Amino acid sequence: MYRAMQKSEPRSGQGAAAGEPVRGRGRPRAFDRAAALARATHLFWERGYEATSIADLTEAMGIGAPSLYAAFGSKEALYTEALGHYHDAYEASVWGRFRGAATVGEAVRCYLMDSAAVLTGSLSDHPLGCMVTLASVGGGRSDLGARLRAARAVTLERLEARLGRALAEGELPAGTEIGGLARFLQAVQSGMSILARDGASRAELEAVARIAMGQSGIPGCAADRPDPSDPSPGSPAPPPA
Amino acid sequence: MYRAMQKSEPRSGQGAAAGEPVRGRGRPRAFDRAAALARATHLFWERGYEATSIADLTEAMGIGAPSLYAAFGSKEALYTEALGHYHDAYEASVWGRFRGAATVGEAVRCYLMDSAAVLTGSLSDHPLGCMVTLASVGGGRSDLGARLRAARAVTLERLEARLGRALAEGELPAGTEIGGLARFLQAVQSGMSILARDGASRAELEAVARIAMGQSGIPGCAADRPDPSDPSPGSPAPPPA
DNA sequence: CCATTTCTATATCGATCGATACAGAAAGAC
DNA sequence: GTCTTTCTGTATCGATCGATATAGAAATGG
C-alpha cells in the first residue's frame, strides 16, 4: 500500500566498489546486492517474468524475501533493475564495435557477428538469446511490456541512425530505404535469438549473419575479413582460456 | 490424481461438423467446443501460457471452470489443443503456396510474403506474430517447451527439405549450404513475428522480406512478380471486403 | 413415466502467488 | 556501555493459482 514510503536503495552497502562509500548507521547488508541482481537477471532471462516466482528468486539469490523487498522494492522493480543490469553488462558486447566501426559495412558486420557470439553464450556464461527480444510475448499494456517495447525500439533507432548517416555521407546509394534495411537487420538478430534458444551454435548463427550481410547490399559488409581486435574469427568458439 | 480416468473428449457434442455424429446419452454440451477452443487459442497466443489464468480462459470462453476441465482436461492439455487448433487454422496460410510453388524461388517468396500478411493479421482477426515463435522464452525442460521447440524445428526441416530438393534438381548451385540458408530464412520469419508484435505493418514486413530475398542467392526469389492467385499484391492491406 | 447419463453452476479445495509483521541480530552514534 | 538504526529469519498475510466436490438441470433409453 505505502510502496512509495520505503527506499528502494537505502545507502548502498559495502559491496559496490563504485559510487557512494558512505555507510548508513544500521546493520549492514549481509549479501552482495550486485551479485544478487545478476542472479535474478539470469533467472528472469531464462524463464521470463511471469514464470519466475519470488521463491525462485530468493532461492537463486540466496536471501530471504524481506531482504529482497528491502533491497529492490517489488518483483516488478527488481525486473526493471534486472533489465538495467542486463543492459550495463552486455550492451558493449553487441554495440561496442558497432559504434567504433569506420564504415557502415563494418558496423553492420560487427553488429551481426558479435550478436552471434553473445547470443550463443560464447563470451561468458549466461542464458541463450536476448533477454529483451525473447520477452516479446505478453505484457501488452503493462509497464514492463512498454519498457521492453521501448528497449527493442532503441535497437531499430540505432540501426536507422547509423544507416542514415551512411546515406548522408554517400556511403550508401541515394534512395536506399533506411527503415526497411534497419528492420531487416533487427529481424535477423531477433531471429538469431530464437535460433540460439533452440540450440543453434555460434558458427551456425555466424553463417546466418553472413547470408544476411550478403543480402543487405551494404558495401563492405559481406567482406568477411575479421577485425584484428576480434579474438575469435569465426570458428565455433575460442578456447576457455 | 486420477487424471487418466476422465475422458478428454467424451463423445463430441453436436458442434463438430466433421467426424462423429454420435450423440451420447446424457445432457448435451451447452457451448460450442470449437469456438471455445478458438477463444482460448487467441488468449494463449496473446499473453503466453503462464500469464493466462483459468479465470481469464473461462471468462473469454464463456463457460465455467468445470466445463473447461470436463472438455479439455487441464490447462496444459488445453494449451496443447490450442497449438493444434493454431496449426489447423493458420498453417495453410503460410505454407500452402510454399508447397504448391513450382520453383524454390517462388516457394521462398511465398513463404516470406505470406508470412508478412499472416503475422500482421491482414488476413483475419487474430493476435499479431506467430504463437509458436513468440513462446520461445521459458518452458526449458517442460513438456510444453519441448512441444514448442519441436514445432519450430518443423519449420527448419521444411525449409531444408525444399532447399535440398532444389539443390538435387540443380535449381541451386552445387555447394550451396542448405542448412545455413534455411536457418537464415527461419530467422527472418521469426524476426518478423517480433516486429509484428511491436506494431510493424504488413508493408514494412514485406519490405523486410524483399531484402531477405535479395538479388543474389536463390534464383527467381527476388523477382517480385506476384502470383496471380494472390489476392493482394503487396500494398498495405486489401479492403475489408 | 422413471432410470441413467452427462453437463452446468456454486462453492469451494490445498497450494502457491506476491508481499509483510514481527522480533531478534548487528552495526554506528553517543 | 546504551540508544538508534537497519538488516535478517520466521511465520505468516490476503489474493489468486489450477483444479474439484457436490448438487441440480437437461438430455437419452427404457
Short mmCIF file of C-alpha atoms in Angstrom, two decimals, chain A residues 70-204:
data_model
loop_
_atom_site.label_atom_id
_atom_site.label_comp_id
_atom_site.label_asym_id
_atom_site.label_seq_id
_atom_site.Cartn_x
_atom_site.Cartn_y
_atom_site.Cartn_z
CA ALA A 70 14.03 -4.16 1.24
CA ALA A 71 16.71 -4.03 -1.43
CA PHE A 72 14.62 -3.95 -4.61
CA GLY A 73 11.10 -2.89 -3.65
CA SER A 74 8.97 -5.35 -5.60
CA LYS A 75 9.12 -8.06 -8.22
CA GLU A 76 8.39 -5.57 -10.96
CA ALA A 77 11.03 -3.13 -9.70
CA LEU A 78 13.51 -6.00 -9.49
CA TYR A 79 12.77 -6.94 -13.08
CA THR A 80 13.28 -3.33 -14.13
CA GLU A 81 16.63 -3.30 -12.37
CA ALA A 82 17.45 -6.63 -13.99
CA LEU A 83 16.84 -5.05 -17.38
CA GLY A 84 19.22 -2.27 -16.43
CA HIS A 85 21.85 -4.73 -15.26
CA TYR A 86 21.40 -6.70 -18.47
CA HIS A 87 21.98 -3.55 -20.47
CA ASP A 88 25.03 -2.50 -18.48
CA ALA A 89 26.59 -5.94 -18.63
CA TYR A 90 26.06 -6.89 -22.26
CA GLU A 91 25.36 -3.76 -24.28
CA ALA A 92 29.01 -3.19 -25.12
CA SER A 93 29.42 -6.77 -26.34
CA VAL A 94 26.90 -6.15 -29.09
CA TRP A 95 27.20 -2.44 -29.80
CA GLY A 96 30.78 -1.66 -28.85
CA ARG A 97 32.46 -2.45 -32.14
CA PHE A 98 29.36 -1.24 -33.99
CA ARG A 99 29.89 2.23 -32.56
CA GLY A 100 33.61 2.24 -33.23
CA ALA A 101 33.36 1.00 -36.81
CA ALA A 102 34.69 3.28 -39.53
CA THR A 103 32.23 2.22 -42.23
CA VAL A 104 28.58 1.13 -42.29
CA GLY A 105 29.58 -2.21 -43.65
CA GLU A 106 31.97 -2.83 -40.82
CA ALA A 107 29.41 -1.61 -38.29
CA VAL A 108 26.71 -3.96 -39.54
CA ARG A 109 29.15 -6.84 -39.77
CA CYS A 110 30.25 -6.28 -36.18
CA TYR A 111 26.64 -5.97 -35.03
CA LEU A 112 25.63 -9.29 -36.53
CA MET A 113 28.80 -11.27 -35.84
CA ASP A 114 29.12 -10.05 -32.27
CA SER A 115 25.45 -10.82 -31.75
CA ALA A 116 26.11 -14.37 -32.93
CA ALA A 117 28.79 -14.69 -30.27
CA VAL A 118 26.85 -13.13 -27.40
CA LEU A 119 23.52 -14.82 -28.13
CA THR A 120 25.08 -18.27 -28.02
CA GLY A 121 26.82 -17.55 -24.73
CA SER A 122 30.24 -17.88 -26.30
CA LEU A 123 31.76 -14.95 -24.41
CA SER A 124 30.55 -15.66 -20.90
CA ASP A 125 28.17 -17.91 -19.04
CA HIS A 126 24.58 -16.74 -19.29
CA PRO A 127 21.21 -17.83 -20.72
CA LEU A 128 20.91 -18.08 -24.50
CA GLY A 129 19.31 -15.45 -26.70
CA CYS A 130 18.48 -11.83 -25.95
CA MET A 131 16.53 -11.13 -22.77
CA VAL A 132 14.65 -8.24 -24.36
CA THR A 133 13.86 -9.96 -27.63
CA LEU A 134 12.61 -13.16 -26.07
CA ALA A 135 10.26 -11.30 -23.73
CA SER A 136 8.13 -10.07 -26.61
CA VAL A 137 5.08 -12.16 -25.72
CA GLY A 138 2.51 -10.86 -23.27
CA GLY A 139 2.66 -7.69 -21.23
CA GLY A 140 0.63 -5.91 -23.85
CA ARG A 141 -0.31 -2.78 -21.97
CA SER A 142 1.65 -3.26 -18.75
CA ASP A 143 4.52 -1.02 -17.71
CA LEU A 144 7.01 -3.81 -18.23
CA GLY A 145 5.67 -4.51 -21.69
CA ALA A 146 6.04 -0.87 -22.64
CA ARG A 147 9.57 -0.79 -21.25
CA LEU A 148 10.53 -3.87 -23.25
CA ARG A 149 8.99 -2.48 -26.40
CA ALA A 150 10.92 0.74 -25.88
CA ALA A 151 14.14 -1.23 -25.48
CA ARG A 152 13.51 -3.03 -28.77
CA ALA A 153 12.73 0.29 -30.42
CA VAL A 154 16.17 1.57 -29.40
CA THR A 155 17.80 -1.15 -31.48
CA LEU A 156 15.87 -0.05 -34.53
CA GLU A 157 16.71 3.60 -33.93
CA ARG A 158 20.41 2.88 -33.61
CA LEU A 159 20.48 0.95 -36.84
CA GLU A 160 18.46 3.61 -38.62
CA ALA A 161 20.71 6.36 -37.30
CA ARG A 162 23.87 4.63 -38.49
CA LEU A 163 22.38 3.81 -41.88
CA GLY A 164 21.04 7.32 -42.20
CA ARG A 165 24.45 8.77 -41.52
CA ALA A 166 25.96 6.48 -44.13
CA LEU A 167 23.35 7.61 -46.60
CA ALA A 168 24.06 11.26 -45.88
CA GLU A 169 27.79 10.71 -46.28
CA GLY A 170 27.35 8.93 -49.57
CA GLU A 171 28.37 5.56 -48.20
CA LEU A 172 25.05 4.14 -49.29
CA PRO A 173 23.49 4.75 -52.69
CA ALA A 174 20.92 7.52 -52.74
CA GLY A 175 17.38 6.26 -52.45
CA THR A 176 18.30 3.40 -50.15
CA GLU A 177 15.38 2.63 -47.88
CA ILE A 178 16.93 3.07 -44.46
CA GLY A 179 13.92 1.95 -42.43
CA GLY A 180 13.42 -1.28 -44.29
CA LEU A 181 17.09 -2.16 -44.13
CA ALA A 182 17.23 -1.44 -40.40
CA ARG A 183 14.12 -3.53 -39.82
CA PHE A 184 15.68 -6.35 -41.82
CA LEU A 185 18.81 -6.32 -39.70
CA GLN A 186 16.81 -6.23 -36.49
CA ALA A 187 14.66 -9.09 -37.70
CA VAL A 188 17.74 -11.19 -38.42
CA GLN A 189 19.17 -10.53 -34.99
CA SER A 190 15.84 -11.25 -33.31
CA GLY A 191 15.58 -14.49 -35.22
CA MET A 192 19.08 -15.37 -34.13
CA SER A 193 17.94 -15.09 -30.52
CA ILE A 194 15.28 -17.70 -31.09
CA LEU A 195 17.64 -19.94 -33.00
CA ALA A 196 20.09 -19.66 -30.11
CA ARG A 197 17.35 -20.57 -27.65
CA ASP A 198 16.67 -23.64 -29.71
CA GLY A 199 20.29 -24.71 -29.55
CA ALA A 200 21.91 -23.21 -32.64
CA SER A 201 25.69 -22.85 -32.35
CA ARG A 202 27.76 -19.73 -32.76
CA ALA A 203 29.07 -20.96 -36.12
CA GLU A 204 25.52 -21.55 -37.32
#
